[in-house]
PDB file of C-alpha atoms in Angstrom:
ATOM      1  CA  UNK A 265     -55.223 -87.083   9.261  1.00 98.00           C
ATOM      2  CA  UNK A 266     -58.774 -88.072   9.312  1.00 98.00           C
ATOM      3  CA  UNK A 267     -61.352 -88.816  11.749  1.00 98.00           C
ATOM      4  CA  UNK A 268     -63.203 -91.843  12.297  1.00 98.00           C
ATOM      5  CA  UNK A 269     -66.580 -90.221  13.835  1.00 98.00           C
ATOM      6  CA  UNK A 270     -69.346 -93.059  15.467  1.00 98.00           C
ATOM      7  CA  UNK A 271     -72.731 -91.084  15.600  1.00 98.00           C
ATOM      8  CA  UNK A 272     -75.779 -92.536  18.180  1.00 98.00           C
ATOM      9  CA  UNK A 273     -78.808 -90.984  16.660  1.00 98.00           C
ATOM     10  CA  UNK A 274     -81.799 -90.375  19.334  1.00 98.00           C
ATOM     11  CA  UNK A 275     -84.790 -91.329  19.366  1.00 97.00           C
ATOM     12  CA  UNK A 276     -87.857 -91.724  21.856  1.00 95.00           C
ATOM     13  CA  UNK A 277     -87.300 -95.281  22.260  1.00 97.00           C
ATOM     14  CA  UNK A 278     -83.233 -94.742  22.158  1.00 97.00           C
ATOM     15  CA  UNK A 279     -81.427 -96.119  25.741  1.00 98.00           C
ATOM     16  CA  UNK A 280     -77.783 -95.040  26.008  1.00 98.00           C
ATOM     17  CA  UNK A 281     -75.552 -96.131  29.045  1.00 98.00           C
ATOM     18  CA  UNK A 282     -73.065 -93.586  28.878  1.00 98.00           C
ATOM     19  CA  UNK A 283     -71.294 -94.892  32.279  1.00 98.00           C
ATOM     20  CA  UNK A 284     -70.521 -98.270  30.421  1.00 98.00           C
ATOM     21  CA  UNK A 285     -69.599 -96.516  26.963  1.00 98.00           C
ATOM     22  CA  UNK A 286     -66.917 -94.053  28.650  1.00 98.00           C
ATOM     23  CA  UNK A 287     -65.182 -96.539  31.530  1.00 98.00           C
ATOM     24  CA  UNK A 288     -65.734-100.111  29.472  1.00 98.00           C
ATOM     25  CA  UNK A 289     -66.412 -99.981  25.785  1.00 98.00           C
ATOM     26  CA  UNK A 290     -64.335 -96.954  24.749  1.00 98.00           C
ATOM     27  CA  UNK A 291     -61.140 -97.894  27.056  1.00 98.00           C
ATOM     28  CA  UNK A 292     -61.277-101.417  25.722  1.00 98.00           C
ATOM     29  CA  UNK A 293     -61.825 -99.692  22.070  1.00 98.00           C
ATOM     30  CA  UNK A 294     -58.387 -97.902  22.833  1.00 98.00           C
ATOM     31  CA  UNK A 295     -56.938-100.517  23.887  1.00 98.00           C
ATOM     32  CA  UNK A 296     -57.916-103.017  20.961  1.00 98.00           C
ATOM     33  CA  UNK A 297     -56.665-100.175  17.851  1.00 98.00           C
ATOM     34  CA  UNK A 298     -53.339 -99.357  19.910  1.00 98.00           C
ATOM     35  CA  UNK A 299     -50.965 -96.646  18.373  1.00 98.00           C
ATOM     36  CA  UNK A 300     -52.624 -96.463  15.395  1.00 98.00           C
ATOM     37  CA  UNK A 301     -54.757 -94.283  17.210  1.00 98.00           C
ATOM     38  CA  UNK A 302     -53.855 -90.954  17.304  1.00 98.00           C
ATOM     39  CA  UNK A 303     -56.328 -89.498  19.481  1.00 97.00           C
ATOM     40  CA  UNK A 304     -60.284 -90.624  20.936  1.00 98.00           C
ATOM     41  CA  UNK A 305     -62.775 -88.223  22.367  1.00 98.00           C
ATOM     42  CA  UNK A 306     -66.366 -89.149  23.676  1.00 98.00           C
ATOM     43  CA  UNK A 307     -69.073 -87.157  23.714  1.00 98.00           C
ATOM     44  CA  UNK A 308     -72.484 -86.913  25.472  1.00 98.00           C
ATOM     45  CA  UNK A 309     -75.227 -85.096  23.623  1.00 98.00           C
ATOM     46  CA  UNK A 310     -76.911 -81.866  25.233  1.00 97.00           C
ATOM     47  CA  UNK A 311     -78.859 -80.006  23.026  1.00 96.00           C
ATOM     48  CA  UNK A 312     -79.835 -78.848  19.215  1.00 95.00           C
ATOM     49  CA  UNK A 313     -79.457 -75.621  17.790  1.00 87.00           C
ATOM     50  CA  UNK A 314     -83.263 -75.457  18.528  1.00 86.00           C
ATOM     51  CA  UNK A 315     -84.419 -74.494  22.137  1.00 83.00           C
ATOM     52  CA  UNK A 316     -85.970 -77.071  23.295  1.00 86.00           C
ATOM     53  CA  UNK A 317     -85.824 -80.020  21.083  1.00 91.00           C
ATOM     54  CA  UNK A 318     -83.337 -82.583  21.585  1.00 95.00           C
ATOM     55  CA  UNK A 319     -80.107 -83.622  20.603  1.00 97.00           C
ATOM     56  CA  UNK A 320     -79.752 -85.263  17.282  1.00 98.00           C
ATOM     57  CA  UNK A 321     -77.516 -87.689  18.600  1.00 98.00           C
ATOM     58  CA  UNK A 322     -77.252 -89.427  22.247  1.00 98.00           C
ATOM     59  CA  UNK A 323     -73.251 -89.691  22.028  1.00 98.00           C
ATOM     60  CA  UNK A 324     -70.792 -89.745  19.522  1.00 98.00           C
ATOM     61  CA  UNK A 325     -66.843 -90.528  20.016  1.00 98.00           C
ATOM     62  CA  UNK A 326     -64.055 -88.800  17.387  1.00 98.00           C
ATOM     63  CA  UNK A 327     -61.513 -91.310  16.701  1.00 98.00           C
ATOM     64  CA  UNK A 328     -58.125 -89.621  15.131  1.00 98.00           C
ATOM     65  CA  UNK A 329     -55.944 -91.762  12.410  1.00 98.00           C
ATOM     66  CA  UNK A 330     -53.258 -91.125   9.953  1.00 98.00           C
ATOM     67  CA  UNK A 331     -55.292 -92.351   7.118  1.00 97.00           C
ATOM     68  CA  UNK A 332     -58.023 -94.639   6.083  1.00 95.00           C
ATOM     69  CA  UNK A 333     -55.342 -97.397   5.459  1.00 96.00           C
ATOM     70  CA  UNK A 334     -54.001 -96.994   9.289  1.00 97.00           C
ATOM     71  CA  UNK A 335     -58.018 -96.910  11.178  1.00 97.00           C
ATOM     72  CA  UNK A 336     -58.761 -99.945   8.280  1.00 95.00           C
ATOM     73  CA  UNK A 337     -55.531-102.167   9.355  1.00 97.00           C
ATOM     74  CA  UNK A 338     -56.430-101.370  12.848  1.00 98.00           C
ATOM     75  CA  UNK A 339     -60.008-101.664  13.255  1.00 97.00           C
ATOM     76  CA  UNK A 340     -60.707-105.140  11.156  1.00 96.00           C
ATOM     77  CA  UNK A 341     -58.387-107.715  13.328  1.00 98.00           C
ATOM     78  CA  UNK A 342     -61.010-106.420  16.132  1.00 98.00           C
ATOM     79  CA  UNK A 343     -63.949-104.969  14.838  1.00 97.00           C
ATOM     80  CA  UNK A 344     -66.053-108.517  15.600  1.00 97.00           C
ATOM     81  CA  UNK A 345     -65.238-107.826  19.121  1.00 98.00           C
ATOM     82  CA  UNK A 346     -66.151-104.223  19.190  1.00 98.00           C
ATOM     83  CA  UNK A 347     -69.366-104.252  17.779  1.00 97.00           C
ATOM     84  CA  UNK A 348     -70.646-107.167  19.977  1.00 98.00           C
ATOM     85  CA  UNK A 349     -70.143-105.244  22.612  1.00 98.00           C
ATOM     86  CA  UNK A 350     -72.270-101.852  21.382  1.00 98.00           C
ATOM     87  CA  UNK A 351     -75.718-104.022  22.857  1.00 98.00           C
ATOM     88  CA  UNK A 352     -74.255-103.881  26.126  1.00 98.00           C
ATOM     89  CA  UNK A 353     -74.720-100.172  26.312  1.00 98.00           C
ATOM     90  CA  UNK A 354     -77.506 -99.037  23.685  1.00 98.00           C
ATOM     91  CA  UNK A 355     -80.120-100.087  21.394  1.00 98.00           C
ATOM     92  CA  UNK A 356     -79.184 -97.444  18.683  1.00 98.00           C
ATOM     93  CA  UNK A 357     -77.473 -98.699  15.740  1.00 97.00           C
ATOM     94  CA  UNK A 358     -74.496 -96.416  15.515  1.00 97.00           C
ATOM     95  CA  UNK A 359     -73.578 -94.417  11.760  1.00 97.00           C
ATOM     96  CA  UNK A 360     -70.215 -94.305  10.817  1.00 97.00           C
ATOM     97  CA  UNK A 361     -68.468 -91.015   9.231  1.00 98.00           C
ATOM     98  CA  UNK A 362     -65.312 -91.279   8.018  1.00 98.00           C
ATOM     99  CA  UNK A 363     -63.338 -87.931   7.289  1.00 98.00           C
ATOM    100  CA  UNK A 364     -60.373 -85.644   5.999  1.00 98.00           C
ATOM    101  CA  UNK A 365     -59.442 -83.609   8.710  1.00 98.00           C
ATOM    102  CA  UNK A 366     -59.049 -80.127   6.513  1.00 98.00           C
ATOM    103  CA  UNK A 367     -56.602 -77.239   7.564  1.00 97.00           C
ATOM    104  CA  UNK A 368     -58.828 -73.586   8.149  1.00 96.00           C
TER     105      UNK A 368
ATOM    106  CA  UNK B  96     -65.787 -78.291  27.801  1.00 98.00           C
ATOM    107  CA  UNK B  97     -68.086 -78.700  25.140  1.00 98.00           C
ATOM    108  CA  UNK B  98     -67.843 -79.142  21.602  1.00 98.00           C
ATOM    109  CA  UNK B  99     -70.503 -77.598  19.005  1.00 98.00           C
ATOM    110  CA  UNK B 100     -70.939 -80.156  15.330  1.00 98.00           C
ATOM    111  CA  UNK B 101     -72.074 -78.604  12.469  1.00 98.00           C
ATOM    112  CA  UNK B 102     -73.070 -81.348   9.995  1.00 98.00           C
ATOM    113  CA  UNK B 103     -73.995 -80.782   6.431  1.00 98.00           C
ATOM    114  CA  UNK B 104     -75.796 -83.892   5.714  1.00 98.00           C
ATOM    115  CA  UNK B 105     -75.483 -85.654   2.451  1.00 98.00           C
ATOM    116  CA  UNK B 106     -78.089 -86.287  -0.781  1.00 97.00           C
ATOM    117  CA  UNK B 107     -78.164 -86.899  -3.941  1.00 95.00           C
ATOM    118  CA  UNK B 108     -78.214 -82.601  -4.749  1.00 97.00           C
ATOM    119  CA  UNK B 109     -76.122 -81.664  -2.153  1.00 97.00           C
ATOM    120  CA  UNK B 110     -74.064 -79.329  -3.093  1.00 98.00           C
ATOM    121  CA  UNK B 111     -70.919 -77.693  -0.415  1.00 98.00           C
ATOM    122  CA  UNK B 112     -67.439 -76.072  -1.878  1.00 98.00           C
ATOM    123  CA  UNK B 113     -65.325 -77.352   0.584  1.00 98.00           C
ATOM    124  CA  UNK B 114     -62.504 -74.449  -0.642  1.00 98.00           C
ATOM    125  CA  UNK B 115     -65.114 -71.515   0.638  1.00 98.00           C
ATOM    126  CA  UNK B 116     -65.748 -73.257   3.595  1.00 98.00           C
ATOM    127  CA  UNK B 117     -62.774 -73.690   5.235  1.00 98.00           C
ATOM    128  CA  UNK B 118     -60.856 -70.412   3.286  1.00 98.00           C
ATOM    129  CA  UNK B 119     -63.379 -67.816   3.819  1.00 98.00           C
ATOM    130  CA  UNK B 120     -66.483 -69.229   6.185  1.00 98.00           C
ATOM    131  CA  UNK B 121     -64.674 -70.848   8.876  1.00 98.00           C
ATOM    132  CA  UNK B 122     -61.979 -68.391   9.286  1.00 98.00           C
ATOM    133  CA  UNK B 123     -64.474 -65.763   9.531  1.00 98.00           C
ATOM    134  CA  UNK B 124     -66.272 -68.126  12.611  1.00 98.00           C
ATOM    135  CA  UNK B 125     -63.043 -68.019  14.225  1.00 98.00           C
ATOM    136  CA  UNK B 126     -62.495 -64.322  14.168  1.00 98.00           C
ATOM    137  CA  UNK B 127     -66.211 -63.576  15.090  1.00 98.00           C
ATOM    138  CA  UNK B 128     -65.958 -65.875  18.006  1.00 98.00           C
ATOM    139  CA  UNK B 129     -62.626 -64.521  19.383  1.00 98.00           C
ATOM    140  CA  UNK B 130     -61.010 -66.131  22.264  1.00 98.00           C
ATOM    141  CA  UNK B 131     -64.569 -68.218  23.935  1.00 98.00           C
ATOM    142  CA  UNK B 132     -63.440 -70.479  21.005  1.00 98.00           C
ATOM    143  CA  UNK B 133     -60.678 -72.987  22.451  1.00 98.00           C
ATOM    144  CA  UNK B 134     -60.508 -74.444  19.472  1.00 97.00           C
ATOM    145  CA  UNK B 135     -62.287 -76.265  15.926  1.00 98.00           C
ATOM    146  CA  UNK B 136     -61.760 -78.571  13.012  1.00 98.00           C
ATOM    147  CA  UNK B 137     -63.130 -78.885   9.515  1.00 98.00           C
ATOM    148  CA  UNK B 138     -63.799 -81.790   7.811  1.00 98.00           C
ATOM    149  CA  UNK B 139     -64.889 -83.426   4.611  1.00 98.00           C
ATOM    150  CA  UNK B 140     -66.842 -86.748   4.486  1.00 98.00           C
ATOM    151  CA  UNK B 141     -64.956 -89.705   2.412  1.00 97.00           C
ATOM    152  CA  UNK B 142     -67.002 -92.639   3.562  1.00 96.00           C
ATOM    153  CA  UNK B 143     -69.763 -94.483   5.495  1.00 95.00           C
ATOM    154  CA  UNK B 144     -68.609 -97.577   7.518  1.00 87.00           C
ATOM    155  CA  UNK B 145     -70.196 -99.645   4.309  1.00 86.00           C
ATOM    156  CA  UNK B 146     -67.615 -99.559   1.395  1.00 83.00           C
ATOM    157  CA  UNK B 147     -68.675 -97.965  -1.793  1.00 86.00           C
ATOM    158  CA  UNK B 148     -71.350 -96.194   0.163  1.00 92.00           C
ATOM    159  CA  UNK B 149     -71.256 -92.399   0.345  1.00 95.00           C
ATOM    160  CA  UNK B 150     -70.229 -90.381   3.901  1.00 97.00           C
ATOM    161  CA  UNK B 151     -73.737 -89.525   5.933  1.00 98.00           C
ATOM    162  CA  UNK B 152     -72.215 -86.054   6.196  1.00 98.00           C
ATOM    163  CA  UNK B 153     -70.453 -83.904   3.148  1.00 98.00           C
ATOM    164  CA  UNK B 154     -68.473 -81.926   5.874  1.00 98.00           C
ATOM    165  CA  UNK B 155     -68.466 -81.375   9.582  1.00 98.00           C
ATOM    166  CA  UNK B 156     -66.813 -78.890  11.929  1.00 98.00           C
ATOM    167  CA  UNK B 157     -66.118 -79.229  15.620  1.00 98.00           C
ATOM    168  CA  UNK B 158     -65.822 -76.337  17.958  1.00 98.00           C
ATOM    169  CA  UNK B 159     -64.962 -76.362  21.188  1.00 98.00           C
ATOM    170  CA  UNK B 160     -65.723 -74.095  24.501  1.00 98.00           C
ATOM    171  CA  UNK B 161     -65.531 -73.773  27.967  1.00 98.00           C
ATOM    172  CA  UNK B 162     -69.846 -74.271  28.383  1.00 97.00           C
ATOM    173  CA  UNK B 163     -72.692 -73.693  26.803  1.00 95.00           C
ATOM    174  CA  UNK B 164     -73.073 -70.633  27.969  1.00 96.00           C
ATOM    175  CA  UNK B 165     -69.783 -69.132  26.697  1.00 97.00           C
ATOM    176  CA  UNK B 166     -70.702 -70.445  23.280  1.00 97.00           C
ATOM    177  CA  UNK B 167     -74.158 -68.489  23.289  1.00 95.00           C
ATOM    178  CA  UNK B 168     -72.364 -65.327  24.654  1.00 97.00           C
ATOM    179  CA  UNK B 169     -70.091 -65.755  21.432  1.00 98.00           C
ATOM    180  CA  UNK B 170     -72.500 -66.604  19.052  1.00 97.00           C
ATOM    181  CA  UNK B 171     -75.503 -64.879  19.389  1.00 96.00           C
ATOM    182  CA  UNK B 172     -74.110 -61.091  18.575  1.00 98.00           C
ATOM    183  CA  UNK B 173     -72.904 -62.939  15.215  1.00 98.00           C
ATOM    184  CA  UNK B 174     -75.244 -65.636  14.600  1.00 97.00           C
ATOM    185  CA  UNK B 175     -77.280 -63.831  12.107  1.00 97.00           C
ATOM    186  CA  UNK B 176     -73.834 -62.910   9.873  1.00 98.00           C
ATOM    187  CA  UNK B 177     -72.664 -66.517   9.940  1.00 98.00           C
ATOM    188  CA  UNK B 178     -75.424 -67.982   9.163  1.00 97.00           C
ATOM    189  CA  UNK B 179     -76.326 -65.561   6.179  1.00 98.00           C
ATOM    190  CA  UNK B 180     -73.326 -67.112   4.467  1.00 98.00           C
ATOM    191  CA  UNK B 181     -73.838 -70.819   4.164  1.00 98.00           C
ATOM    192  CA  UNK B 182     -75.778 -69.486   1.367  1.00 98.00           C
ATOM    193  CA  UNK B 183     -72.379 -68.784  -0.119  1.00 98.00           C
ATOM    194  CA  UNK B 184     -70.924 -72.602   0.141  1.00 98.00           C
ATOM    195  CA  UNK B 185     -74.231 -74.960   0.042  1.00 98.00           C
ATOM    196  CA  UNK B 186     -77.525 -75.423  -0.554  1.00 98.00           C
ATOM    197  CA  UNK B 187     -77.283 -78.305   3.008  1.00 98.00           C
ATOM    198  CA  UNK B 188     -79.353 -77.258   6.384  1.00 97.00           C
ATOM    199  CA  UNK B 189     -77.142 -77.710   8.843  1.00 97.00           C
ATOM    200  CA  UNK B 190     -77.237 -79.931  11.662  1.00 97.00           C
ATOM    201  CA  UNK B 191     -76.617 -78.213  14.816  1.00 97.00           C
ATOM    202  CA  UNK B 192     -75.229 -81.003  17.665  1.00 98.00           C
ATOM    203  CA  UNK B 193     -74.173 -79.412  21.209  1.00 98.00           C
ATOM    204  CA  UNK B 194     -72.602 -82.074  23.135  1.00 98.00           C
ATOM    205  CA  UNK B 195     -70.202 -82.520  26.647  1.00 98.00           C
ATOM    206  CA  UNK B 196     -67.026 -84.021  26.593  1.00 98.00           C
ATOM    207  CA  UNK B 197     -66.638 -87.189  28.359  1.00 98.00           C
ATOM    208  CA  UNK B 198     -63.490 -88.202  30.003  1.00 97.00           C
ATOM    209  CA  UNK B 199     -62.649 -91.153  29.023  1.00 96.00           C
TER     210      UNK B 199
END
């Protein structure tokens, strides 16, 4: 399985409208990949490991697939779509971490 | 609920062995948190979201707890014990990330 992470990095300047991201963009994100999507979860950023200082990222959502293939096969027919609509919530231009979901 | 990321960013001397990590260092987490750890997740970075590019982040792990507060009540009695041994697995600072989940 691997997960499809999409990272908001903060900044001073960085605007984040996590209403819109959790009840418009990431439903309608579910909605475009379908089954092939295992899993989502959205998160909000609180804190560092620093006292203090902020978080290094805003948000971030964990997206679950099979495989690269199955998030690939999924994700292109719609990504157009998907990232037009990131300006409607932020200014921060997301980074994308794709990984292997290792057993501890 | 909130999860805590660890992210080992990448560069051209990063060095992490992934086998350590998730044989020896996170198991060892897990039993020095006990039960205020609902659950976590290891990871290995394959890719960016730009082909032939390499992953932002060599590895990753997600844990998860009730609040922040349980999390510092768990890790603070063995902070300075897990963190002596990411000397044993890579030569990365970590990236500490506290975030809330957001229903979706």
């Amino acid at each position: 399985m691997i997960t499809v992470s999409v990272l908001y990095a903060n900044s001073d300047d960085a605007s984040f409208d996590i209403d819109y991201y959790v009840t418009k963009h990431m439903p309608m994100v579910q909605a475009k990949l379908g089954s092939a999507l295992l899993d989502s979860q959205a998160e909000q950023g609180l804190a560092s490991g620093t006292p203090g200082e902020k978080p290094p990222y805003v948000a971030l959502c964990h997206l679950h697939f099979d495989s690269v293939e199955a998030f690939q096969g999924a994700f292109a027919p719609h990504a157009e779509e998907i990232l037009a609509d990131v300006a409607n919530y932020t200014n921060i231009e997301p980074t994308f971490q794709i990984s292997e979901i290792k057993p501890i």
